Coordinates of C-alpha atoms in Angstrom, one line a residue:
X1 CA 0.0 0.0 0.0
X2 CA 1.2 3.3 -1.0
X3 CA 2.6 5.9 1.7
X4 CA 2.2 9.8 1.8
X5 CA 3.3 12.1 4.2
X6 CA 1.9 14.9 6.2
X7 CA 0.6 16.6 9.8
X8 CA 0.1 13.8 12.7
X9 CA -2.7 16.1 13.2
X10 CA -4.5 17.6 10.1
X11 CA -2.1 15.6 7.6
X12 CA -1.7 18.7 6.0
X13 CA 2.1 19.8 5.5
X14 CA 5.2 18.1 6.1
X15 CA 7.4 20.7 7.9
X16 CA 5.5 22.4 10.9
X17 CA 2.1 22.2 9.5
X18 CA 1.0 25.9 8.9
X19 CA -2.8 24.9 9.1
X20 CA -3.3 23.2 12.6
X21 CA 0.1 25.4 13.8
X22 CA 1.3 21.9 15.0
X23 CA 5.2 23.0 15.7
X24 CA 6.0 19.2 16.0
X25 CA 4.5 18.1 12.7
X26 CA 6.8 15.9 11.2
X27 CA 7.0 13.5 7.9
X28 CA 4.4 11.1 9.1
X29 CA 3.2 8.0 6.8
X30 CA -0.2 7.9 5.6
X31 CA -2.1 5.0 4.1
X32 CA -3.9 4.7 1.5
X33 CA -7.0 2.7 0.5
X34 CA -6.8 0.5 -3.1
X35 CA -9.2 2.7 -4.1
X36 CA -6.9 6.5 -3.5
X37 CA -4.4 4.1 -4.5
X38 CA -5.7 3.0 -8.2
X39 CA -6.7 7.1 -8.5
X40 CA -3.7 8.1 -8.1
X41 CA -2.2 5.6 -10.4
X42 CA -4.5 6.3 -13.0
X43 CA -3.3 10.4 -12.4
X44 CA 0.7 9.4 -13.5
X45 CA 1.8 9.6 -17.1
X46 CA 3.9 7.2 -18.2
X47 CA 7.4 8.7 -16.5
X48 CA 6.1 8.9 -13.0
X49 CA 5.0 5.4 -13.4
X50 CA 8.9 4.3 -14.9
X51 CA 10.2 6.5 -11.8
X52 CA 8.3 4.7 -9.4
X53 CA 9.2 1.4 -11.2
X54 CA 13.2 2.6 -10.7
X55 CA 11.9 3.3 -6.9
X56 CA 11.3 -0.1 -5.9
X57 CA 13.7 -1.8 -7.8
X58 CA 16.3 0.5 -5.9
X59 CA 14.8 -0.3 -2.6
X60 CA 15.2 -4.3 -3.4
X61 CA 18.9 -3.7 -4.3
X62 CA 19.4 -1.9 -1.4
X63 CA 17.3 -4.6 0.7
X64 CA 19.7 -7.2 -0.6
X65 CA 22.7 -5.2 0.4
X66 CA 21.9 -5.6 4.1
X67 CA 23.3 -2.1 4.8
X68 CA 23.0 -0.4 8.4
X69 CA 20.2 1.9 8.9
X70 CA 20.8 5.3 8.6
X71 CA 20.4 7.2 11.9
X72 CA 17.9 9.5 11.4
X73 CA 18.5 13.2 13.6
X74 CA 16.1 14.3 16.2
X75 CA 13.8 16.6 15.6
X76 CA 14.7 20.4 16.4
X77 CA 13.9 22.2 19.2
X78 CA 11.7 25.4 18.6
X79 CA 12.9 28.6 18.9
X80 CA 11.1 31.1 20.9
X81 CA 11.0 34.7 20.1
X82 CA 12.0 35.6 23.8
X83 CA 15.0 37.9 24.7
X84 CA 17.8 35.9 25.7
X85 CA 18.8 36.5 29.2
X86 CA 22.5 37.6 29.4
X87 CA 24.8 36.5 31.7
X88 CA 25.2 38.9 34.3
X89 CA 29.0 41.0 34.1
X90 CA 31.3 39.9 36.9
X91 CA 32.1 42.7 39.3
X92 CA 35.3 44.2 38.7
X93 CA 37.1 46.3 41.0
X94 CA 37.2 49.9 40.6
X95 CA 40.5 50.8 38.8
X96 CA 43.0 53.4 41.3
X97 CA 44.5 56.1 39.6
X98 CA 45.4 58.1 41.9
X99 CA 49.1 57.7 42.9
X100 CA 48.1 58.5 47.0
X101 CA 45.1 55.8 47.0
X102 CA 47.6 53.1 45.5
X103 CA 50.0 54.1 48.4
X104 CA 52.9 55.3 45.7
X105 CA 55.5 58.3 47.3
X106 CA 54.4 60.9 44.7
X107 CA 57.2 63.8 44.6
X108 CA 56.0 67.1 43.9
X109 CA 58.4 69.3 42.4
X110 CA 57.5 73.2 42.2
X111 CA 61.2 74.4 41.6
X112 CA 60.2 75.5 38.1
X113 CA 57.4 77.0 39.4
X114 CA 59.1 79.1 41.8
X115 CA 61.7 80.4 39.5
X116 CA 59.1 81.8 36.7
X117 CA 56.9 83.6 39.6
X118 CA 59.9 85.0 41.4
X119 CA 61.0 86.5 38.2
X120 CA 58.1 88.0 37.4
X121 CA 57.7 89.2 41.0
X122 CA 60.4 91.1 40.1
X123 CA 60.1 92.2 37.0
X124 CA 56.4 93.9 38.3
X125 CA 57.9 95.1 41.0
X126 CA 56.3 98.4 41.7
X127 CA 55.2 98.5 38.3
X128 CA 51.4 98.0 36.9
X129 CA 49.7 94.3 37.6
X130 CA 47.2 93.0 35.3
X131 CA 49.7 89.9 34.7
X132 CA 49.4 88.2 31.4
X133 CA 49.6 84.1 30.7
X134 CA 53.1 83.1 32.1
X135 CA 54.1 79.3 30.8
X136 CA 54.3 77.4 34.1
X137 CA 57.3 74.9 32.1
X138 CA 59.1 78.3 31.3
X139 CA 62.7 78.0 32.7
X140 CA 64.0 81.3 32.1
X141 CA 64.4 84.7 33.4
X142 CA 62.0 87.3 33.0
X143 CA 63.2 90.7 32.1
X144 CA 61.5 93.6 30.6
X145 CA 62.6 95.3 27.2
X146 CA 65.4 97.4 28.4
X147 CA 66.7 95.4 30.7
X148 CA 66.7 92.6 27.4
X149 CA 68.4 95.1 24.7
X150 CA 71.0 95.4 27.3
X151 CA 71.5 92.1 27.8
X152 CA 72.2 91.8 24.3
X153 CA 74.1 94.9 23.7
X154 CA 71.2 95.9 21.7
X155 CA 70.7 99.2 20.8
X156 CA 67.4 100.4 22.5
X157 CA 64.5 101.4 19.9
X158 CA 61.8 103.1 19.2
X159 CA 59.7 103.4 22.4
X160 CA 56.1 102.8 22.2
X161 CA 53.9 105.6 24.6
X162 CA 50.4 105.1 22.6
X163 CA 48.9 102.7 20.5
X164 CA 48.1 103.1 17.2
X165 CA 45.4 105.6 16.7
X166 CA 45.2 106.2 12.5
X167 CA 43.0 105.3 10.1
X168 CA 42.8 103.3 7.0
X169 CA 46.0 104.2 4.8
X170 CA 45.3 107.7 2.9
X171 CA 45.6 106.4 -0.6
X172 CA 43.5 102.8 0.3
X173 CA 41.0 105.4 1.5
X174 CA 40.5 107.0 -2.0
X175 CA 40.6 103.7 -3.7
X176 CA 37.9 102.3 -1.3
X177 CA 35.8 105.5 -1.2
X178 CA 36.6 106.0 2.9
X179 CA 36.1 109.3 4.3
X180 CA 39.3 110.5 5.1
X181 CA 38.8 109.8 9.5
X182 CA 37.4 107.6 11.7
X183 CA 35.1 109.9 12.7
X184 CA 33.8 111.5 9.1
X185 CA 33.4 107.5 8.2
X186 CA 30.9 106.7 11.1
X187 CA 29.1 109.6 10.3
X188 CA 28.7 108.7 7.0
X189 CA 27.5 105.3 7.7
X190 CA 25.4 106.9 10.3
X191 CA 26.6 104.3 13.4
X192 CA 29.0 105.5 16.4
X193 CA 31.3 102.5 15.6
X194 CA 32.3 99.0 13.6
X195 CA 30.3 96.9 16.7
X196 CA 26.7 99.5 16.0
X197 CA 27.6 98.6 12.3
X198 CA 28.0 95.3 11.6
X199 CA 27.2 93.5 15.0
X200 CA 29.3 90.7 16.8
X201 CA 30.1 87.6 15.1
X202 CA 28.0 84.3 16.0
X203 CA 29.5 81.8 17.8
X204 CA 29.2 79.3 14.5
X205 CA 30.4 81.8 11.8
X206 CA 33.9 81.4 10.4
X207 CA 36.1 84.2 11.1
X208 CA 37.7 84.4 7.8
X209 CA 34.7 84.6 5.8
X210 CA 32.4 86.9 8.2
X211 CA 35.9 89.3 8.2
X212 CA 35.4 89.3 4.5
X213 CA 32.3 91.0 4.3
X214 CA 33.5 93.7 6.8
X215 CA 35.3 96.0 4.3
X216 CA 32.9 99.2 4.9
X217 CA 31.4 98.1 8.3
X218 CA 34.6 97.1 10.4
X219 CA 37.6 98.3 8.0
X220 CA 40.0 96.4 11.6
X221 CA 38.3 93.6 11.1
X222 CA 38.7 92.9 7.3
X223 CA 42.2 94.2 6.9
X224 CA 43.3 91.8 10.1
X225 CA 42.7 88.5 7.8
X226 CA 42.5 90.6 4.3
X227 CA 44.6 92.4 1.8
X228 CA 42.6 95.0 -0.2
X229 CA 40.9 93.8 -2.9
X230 CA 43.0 93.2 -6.1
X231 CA 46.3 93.0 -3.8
X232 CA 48.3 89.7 -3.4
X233 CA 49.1 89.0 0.2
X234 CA 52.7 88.3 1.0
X235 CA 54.0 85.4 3.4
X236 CA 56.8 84.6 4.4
X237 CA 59.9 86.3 6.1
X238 CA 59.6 90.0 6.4
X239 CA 62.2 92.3 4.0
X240 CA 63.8 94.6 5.4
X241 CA 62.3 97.5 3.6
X242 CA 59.4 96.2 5.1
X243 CA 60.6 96.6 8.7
X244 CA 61.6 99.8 8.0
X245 CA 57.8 101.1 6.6
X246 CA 56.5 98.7 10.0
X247 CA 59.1 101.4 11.8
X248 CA 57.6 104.3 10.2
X249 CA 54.0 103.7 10.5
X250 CA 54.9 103.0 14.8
X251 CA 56.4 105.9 15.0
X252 CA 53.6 108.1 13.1
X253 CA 50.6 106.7 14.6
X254 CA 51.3 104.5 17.2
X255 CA 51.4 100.4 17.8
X256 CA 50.0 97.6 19.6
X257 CA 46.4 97.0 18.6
X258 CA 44.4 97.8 16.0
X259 CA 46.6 95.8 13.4
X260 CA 44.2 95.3 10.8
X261 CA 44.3 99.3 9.9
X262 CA 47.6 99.7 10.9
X263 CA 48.6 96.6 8.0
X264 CA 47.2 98.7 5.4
X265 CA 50.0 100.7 5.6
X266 CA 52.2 97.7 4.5
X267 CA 51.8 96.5 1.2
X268 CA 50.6 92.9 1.0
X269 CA 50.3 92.4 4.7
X270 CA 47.7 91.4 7.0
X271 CA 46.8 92.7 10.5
X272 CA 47.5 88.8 11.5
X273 CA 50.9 89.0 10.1
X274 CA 51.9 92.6 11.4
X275 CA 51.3 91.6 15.0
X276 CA 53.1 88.3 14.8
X277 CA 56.2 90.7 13.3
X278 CA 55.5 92.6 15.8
X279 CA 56.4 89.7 18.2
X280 CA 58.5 87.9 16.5
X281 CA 61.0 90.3 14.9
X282 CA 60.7 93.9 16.7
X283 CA 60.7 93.2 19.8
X284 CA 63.3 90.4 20.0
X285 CA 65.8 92.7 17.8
X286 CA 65.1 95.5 20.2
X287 CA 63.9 98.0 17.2
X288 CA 60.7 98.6 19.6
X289 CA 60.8 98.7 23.3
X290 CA 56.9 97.9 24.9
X291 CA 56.1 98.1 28.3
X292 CA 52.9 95.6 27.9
X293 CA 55.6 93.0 27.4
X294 CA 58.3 91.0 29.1
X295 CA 61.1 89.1 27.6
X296 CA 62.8 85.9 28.2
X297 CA 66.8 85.4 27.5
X298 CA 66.2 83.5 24.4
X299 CA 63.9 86.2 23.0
X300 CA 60.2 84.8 23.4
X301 CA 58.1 87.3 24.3
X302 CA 55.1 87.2 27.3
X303 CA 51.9 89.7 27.8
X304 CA 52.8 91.8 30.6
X305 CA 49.4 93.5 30.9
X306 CA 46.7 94.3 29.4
X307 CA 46.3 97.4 27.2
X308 CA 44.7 100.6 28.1
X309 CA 44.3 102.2 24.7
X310 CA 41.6 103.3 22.8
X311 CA 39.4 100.4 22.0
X312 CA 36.1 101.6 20.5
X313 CA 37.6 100.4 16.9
X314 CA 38.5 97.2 17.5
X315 CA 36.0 94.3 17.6

């Protein structure tokens, strides 16, 4: 008699019957009567009946070959959709970073400390405070600008008594249709100032390109990241016929802040660039002598104080 295979239950599928929802539905035989069975023989063409011909005489072969019986695997075990439970962390102990809770000798060394603040005690010694940033790993002497020209056998320089107080360069002026003052320009533009004109910058905005837009509003604050328009900027080293116009234009209007109008009386120079020379190469060489900094024995130079000068065009 022939065999089919379906749901122990509904006879219905072979793998977890889908109809009953039997989960344990497995290939399960299924009898049939000689009547089903002569239907269904009727229903084959003439290669199911061959294959099932082939079938049988396979199984006798097999039959005769006395061959072990296959073990046949367990059924699986059904899978729940349930969260696994993880296993719970073991306990570690709380890592010690601190030198005194793992009982270590921890030697505190303020040597270098000391030396910076006892020179700078002395070098404000009856002097103005408002200290600057000193460099706690600084291990050098701190002298002011005489006292370091003559410590080089420099030749003292210009000394600065005001900061700069100009205006826009005369001929950039004309080219950029400024009035020819501060003053006659605010009027003009009817503000008191660069901060009534063009506002302060937002935290997010890039400096470079709000600067940029700054030309007739804050003339400072374009020419301290800008050249005039249509002029290449220069980088580099400074020549000395530069240091000599940076010379001229301290000594006419003044130094120290406001270095975005004071670069416009340098060709090809930014604000940015004037104030770093003005670090970097005129104090150091002694051609400028600044009271609002100190100097170190290898040249580096420290904010002493902060400056008192005019302010109101600066941003």
């Amino acid at each position: 008699m022939a065999k089919s295979f379906g749901c122990s239950k509904c006879r219905y599928s072979r793998n977890g019957c889908q109809k009953c929802r039997n989960p344990d539905a497995q290939f399960q035989p299924k009898e049939l009567t000689k009547e089903e069975e002569a239907k269904r023989i009727a229903s084959l063409t003439s290669y199911e009946l061959e294959r099932e011909e082939n079938i049988k005489r396979n199984k006798l072969r097999l039959a005769a070959l006395d061959l072990p019986k296959p073990v046949v695997a367990s059924a699986s075990k059904t899978t729940s959709n349930a969260p696994k439970k993880r296993k719970p962390k073991e306990q570690l102990e709380p890592t010690r970073r601190s030198a005194r809770e793992k009982s270590q000798n921890v030697n505190y060394n303020f040597d270098a400390y000391d030396k910076v603040l006892k020179a700078a005690e002395r070098a404000f010694e009856g002097k103005s405070s408002s200290m600057g940033y000193i460099d706690p790993n600084l291990d050098e002497n701190l002298m002011s600008c005489e006292e370091y020209c003559e410590s080089k056998g420099l030749k003292n320089g210009l000394k600065i008594e005001r900061d700069f107080e100009g205006w826009v360069e005369e001929k950039t002026c004309k080219e950029l249709n400024f009035a020819p003052t501060q003053e006659e320009h605010w009027q003009r533009m009817g503000v008191s100032g660069p901060r009534e004109a063009v506002g302060r910058m937002g935290k997010a905005a890039n400096a470079k390109e709000h600067s940029r837009k700054c030309l007739h509003t804050n003339p400072n604050m374009y020419f301290y990241r800008h050249c005039k328009p249509g002029e290449e900027p220069k980088w580099g080293p400074w020549e000395e016929d530069e240091i000599q116009l940076f010379l001229e234009t301290a000594i006419k209007h003044g130094a120290g802040d406001n270095w975005g109008l004071f670069s416009s009386y340098i060709p090809g120079r930014v604000g940015y660039s004037c104030n770093q020379a003005y670090r970097s190469i005129m104090l150091p060489r002694g051609l400028i002598l600044d009271d609002h900094y100190l100097m170190t024995e290898s040249g580096k130079t420290i904010i002493r104080k902060k400056r008192t000068g005019l302010k109101k065009y600066t941003c």
